[in-house]
Tab-separated table of C-alpha atoms in Angstrom:
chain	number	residue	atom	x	y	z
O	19	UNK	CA	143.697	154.532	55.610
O	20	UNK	CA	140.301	155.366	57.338
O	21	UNK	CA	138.241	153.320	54.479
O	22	UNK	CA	140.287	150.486	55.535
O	23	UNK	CA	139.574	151.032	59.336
O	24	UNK	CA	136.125	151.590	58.535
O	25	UNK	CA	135.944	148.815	55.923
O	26	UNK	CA	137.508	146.284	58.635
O	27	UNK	CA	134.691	147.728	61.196
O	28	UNK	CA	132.397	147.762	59.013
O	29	UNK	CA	133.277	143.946	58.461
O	30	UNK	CA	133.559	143.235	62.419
O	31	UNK	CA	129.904	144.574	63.143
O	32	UNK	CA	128.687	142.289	60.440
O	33	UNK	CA	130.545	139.282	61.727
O	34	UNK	CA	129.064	139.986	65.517
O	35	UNK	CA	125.728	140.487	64.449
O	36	UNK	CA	125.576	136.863	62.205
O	37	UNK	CA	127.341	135.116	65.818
O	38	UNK	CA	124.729	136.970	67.892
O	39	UNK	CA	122.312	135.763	65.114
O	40	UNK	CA	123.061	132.334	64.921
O	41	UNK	CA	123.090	132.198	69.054
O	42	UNK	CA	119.827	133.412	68.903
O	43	UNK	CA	118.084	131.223	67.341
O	44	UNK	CA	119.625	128.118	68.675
O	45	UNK	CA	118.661	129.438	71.823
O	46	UNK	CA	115.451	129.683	70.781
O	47	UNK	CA	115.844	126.058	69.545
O	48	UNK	CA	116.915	125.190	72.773
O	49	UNK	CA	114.260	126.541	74.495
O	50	UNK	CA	111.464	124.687	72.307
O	51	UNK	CA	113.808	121.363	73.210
O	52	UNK	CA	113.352	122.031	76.512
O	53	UNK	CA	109.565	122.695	76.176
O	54	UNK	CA	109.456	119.335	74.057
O	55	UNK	CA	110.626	117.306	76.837
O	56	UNK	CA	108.984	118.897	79.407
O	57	UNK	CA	106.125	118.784	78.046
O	58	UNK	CA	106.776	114.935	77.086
O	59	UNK	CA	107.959	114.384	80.924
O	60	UNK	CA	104.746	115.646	81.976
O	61	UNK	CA	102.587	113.360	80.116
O	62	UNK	CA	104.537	110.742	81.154
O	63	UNK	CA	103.851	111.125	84.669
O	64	UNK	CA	100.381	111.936	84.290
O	65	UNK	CA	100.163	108.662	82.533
O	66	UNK	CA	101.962	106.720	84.443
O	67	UNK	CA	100.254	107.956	87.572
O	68	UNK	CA	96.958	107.026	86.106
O	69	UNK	CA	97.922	103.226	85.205
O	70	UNK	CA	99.053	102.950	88.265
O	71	UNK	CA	95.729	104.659	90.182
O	72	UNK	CA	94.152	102.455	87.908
O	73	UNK	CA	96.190	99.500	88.099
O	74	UNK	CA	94.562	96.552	90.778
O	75	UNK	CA	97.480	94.720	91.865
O	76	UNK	CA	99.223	98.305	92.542
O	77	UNK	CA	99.116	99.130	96.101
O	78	UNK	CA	97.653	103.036	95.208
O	79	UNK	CA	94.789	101.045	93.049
O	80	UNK	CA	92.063	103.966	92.840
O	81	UNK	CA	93.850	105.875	95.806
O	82	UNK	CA	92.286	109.150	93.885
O	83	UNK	CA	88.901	107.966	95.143
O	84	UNK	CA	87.118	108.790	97.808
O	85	UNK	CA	86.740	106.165	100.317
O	86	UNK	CA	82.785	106.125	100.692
O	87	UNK	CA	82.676	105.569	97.016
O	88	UNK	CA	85.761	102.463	97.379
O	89	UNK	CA	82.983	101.256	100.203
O	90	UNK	CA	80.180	101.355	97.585
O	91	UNK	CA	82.096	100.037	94.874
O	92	UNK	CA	83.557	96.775	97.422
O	93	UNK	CA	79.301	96.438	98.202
O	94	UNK	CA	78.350	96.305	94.152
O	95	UNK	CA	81.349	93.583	94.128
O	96	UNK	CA	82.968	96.225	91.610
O	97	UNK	CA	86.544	95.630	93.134
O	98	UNK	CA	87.466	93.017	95.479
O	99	UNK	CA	88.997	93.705	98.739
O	100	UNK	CA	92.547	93.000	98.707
O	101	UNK	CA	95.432	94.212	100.437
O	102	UNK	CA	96.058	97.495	99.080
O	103	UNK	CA	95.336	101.535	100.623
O	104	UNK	CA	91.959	101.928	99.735
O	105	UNK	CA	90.561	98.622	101.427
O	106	UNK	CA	92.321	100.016	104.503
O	107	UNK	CA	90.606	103.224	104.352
O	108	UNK	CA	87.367	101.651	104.808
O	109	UNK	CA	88.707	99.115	107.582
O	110	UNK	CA	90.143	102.061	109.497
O	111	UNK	CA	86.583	104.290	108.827
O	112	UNK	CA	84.379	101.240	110.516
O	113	UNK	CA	86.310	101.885	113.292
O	114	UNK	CA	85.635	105.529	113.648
O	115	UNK	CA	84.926	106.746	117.127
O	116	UNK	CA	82.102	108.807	115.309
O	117	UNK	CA	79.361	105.828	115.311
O	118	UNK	CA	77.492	107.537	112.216
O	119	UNK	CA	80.905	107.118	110.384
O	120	UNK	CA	81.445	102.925	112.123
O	121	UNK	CA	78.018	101.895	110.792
O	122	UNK	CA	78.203	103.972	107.407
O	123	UNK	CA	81.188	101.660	106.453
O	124	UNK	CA	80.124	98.407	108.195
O	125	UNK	CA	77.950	96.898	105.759
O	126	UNK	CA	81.536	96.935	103.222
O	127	UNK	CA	83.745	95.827	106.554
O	128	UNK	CA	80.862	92.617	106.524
O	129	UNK	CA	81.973	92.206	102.789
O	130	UNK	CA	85.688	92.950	103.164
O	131	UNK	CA	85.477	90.160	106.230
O	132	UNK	CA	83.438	87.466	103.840
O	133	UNK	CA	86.262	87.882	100.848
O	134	UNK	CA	89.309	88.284	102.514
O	135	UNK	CA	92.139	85.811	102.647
O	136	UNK	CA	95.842	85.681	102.309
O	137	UNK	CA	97.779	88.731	103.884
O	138	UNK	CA	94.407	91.006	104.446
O	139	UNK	CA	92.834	88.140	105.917
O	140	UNK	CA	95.933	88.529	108.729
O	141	UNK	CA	95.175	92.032	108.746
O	142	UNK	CA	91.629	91.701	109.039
O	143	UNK	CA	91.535	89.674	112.593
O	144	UNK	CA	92.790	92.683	114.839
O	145	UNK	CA	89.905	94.834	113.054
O	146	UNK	CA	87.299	92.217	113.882
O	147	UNK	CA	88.851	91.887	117.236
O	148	UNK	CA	88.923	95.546	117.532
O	149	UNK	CA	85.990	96.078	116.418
O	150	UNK	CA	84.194	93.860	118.808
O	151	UNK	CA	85.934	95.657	121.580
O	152	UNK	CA	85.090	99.223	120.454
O	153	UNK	CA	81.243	98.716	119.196
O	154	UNK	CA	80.653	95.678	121.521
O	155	UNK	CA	76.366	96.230	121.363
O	156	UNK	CA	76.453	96.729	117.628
O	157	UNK	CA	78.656	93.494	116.944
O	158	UNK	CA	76.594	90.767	119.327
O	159	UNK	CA	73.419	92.218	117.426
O	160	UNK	CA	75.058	91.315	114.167
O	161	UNK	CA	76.068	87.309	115.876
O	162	UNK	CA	72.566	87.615	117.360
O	163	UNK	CA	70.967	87.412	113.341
O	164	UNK	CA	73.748	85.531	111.737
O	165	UNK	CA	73.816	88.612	109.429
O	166	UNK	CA	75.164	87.763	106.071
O	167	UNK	CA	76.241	84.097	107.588
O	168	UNK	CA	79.424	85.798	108.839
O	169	UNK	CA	79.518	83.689	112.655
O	170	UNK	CA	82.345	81.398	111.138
O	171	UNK	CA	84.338	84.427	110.046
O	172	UNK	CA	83.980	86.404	113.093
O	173	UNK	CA	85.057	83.507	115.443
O	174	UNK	CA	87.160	82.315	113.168
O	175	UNK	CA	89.339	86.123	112.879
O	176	UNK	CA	88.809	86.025	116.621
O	177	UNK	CA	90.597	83.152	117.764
O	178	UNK	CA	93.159	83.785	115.234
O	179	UNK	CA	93.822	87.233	116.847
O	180	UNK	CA	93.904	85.871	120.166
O	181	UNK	CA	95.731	82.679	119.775
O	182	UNK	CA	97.912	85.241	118.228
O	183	UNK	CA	98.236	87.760	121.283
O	184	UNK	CA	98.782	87.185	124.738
O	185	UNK	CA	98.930	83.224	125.136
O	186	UNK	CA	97.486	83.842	128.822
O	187	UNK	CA	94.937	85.535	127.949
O	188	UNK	CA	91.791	83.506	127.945
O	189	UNK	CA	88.498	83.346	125.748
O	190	UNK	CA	86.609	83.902	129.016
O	191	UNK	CA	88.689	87.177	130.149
O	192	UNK	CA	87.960	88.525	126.744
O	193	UNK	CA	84.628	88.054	127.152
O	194	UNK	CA	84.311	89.518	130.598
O	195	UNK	CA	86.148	92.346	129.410
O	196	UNK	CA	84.044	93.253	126.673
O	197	UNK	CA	80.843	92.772	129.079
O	198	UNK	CA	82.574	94.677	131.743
O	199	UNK	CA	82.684	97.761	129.542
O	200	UNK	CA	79.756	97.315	127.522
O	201	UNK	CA	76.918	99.589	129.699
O	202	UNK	CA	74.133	99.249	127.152
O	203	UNK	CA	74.291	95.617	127.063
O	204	UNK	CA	71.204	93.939	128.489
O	205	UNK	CA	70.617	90.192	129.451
O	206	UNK	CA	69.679	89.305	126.247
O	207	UNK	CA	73.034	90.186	124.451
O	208	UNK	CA	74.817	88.964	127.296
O	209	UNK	CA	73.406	85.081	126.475
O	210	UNK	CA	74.308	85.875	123.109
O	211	UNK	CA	77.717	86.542	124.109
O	212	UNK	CA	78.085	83.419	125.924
O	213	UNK	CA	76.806	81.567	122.836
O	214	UNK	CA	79.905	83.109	121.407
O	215	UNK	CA	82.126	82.676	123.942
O	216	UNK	CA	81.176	78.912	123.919
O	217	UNK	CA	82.115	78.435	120.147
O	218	UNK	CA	85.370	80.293	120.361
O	219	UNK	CA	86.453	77.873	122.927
O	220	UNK	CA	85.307	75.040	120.358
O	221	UNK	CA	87.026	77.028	117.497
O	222	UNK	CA	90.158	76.935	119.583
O	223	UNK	CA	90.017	73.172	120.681
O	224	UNK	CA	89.876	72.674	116.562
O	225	UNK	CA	93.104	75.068	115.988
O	226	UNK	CA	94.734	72.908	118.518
O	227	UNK	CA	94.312	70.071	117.006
């Protein structure tokens, strides 16, 4: 009777161990599935993120750069300035209260202002507007020397931005304001500012029409 018992026991062990044998290794076959597809996940994402960094109609085109090197890269005419993050970043940097920073990035606002069109060039007016307002002295030196032949495009982004705004608000308040606030401003860039003042009014008798 006890051979039996231990025969059936002896049986029983046997029959755990090949379950707990089995479960082990397609555990461990699950395990390297999972690994597989993680692994497969992963370099789908890196590769996807990297067409699309590298993608120029995607809106994070280059995004892993850093922006004096997009502002380099815009001057070469290695990318063209479109609506998208990194042509932003460079917009936003000319702006900088840190004047170092404005004029470091103002040679690829120039460019940026000379290719734009469509929905950056819509974007683009407040900048140049903005712009004029913030670094008044640095712009009217830039009208002064017809630098890059830009005049047309900065009173052409100007009267769009205020024909835009306030309808009240006239050419010659803008003007005044700017001159108002602009303390190093001398005699000289004051004509020169009149000189613009005169051809936005003539851009804006043109619009009109």
């Amino acid at each position: 009777m006890n051979s039996i018992k231990n025969y059936y026991l002896t049986l029983k062990t046997i029959l755990v161990i090949c379950i707990m044998s089995v479960a082990c290794k397609n555990d461990n076959k699950n395990h390297e599935i999972i690994a597989s597809v993680k692994s497969v996940t992963k370099k789908t994402v890196n590769t996807t993120s990297l067409d699309t960094l590298r993608d120029p109609h995607h809106l994070e085109y280059l995004t892993d750069l850093p922006t004096y090197k997009i502002a380099q890269l815009i001057l070469q005419d290695s990318i063209m300035p479109i609506d998208n993050t990194v042509t932003f970043r460079c917009i936003d940097s000319v702006l900088s209260n840190q004047y170092d920073t404005s004029q470091y990035y103002l040679p690829a606002f120039c460019k940026i202002i000379d290719k734009s069109d469509g929905a950056l060039s819509e974007a683009v007016s407040l900048y140049v507007l903005n712009f004029i307002k913030r670094y008044p002295k640095v712009f009217i030196q830039l009208y002064a020397e017809n630098k890059n032949n830009l005049n047309d495009k900065w009173e052409g982004f100007t009267v769009f931005e205020l024909i835009a705004g306030d309808e009240n608000f006239t050419i010659k308040q803008f003007i005044h304001s700017i001159l108002k606030d602009c303390k190093s401003c001398n005699e000289k860039d004051r004509l020169v500012f009149q000189k613009f003042e005169k051809n936005l009014e003539e851009n804006i008798k043109e619009f009109k029409h």
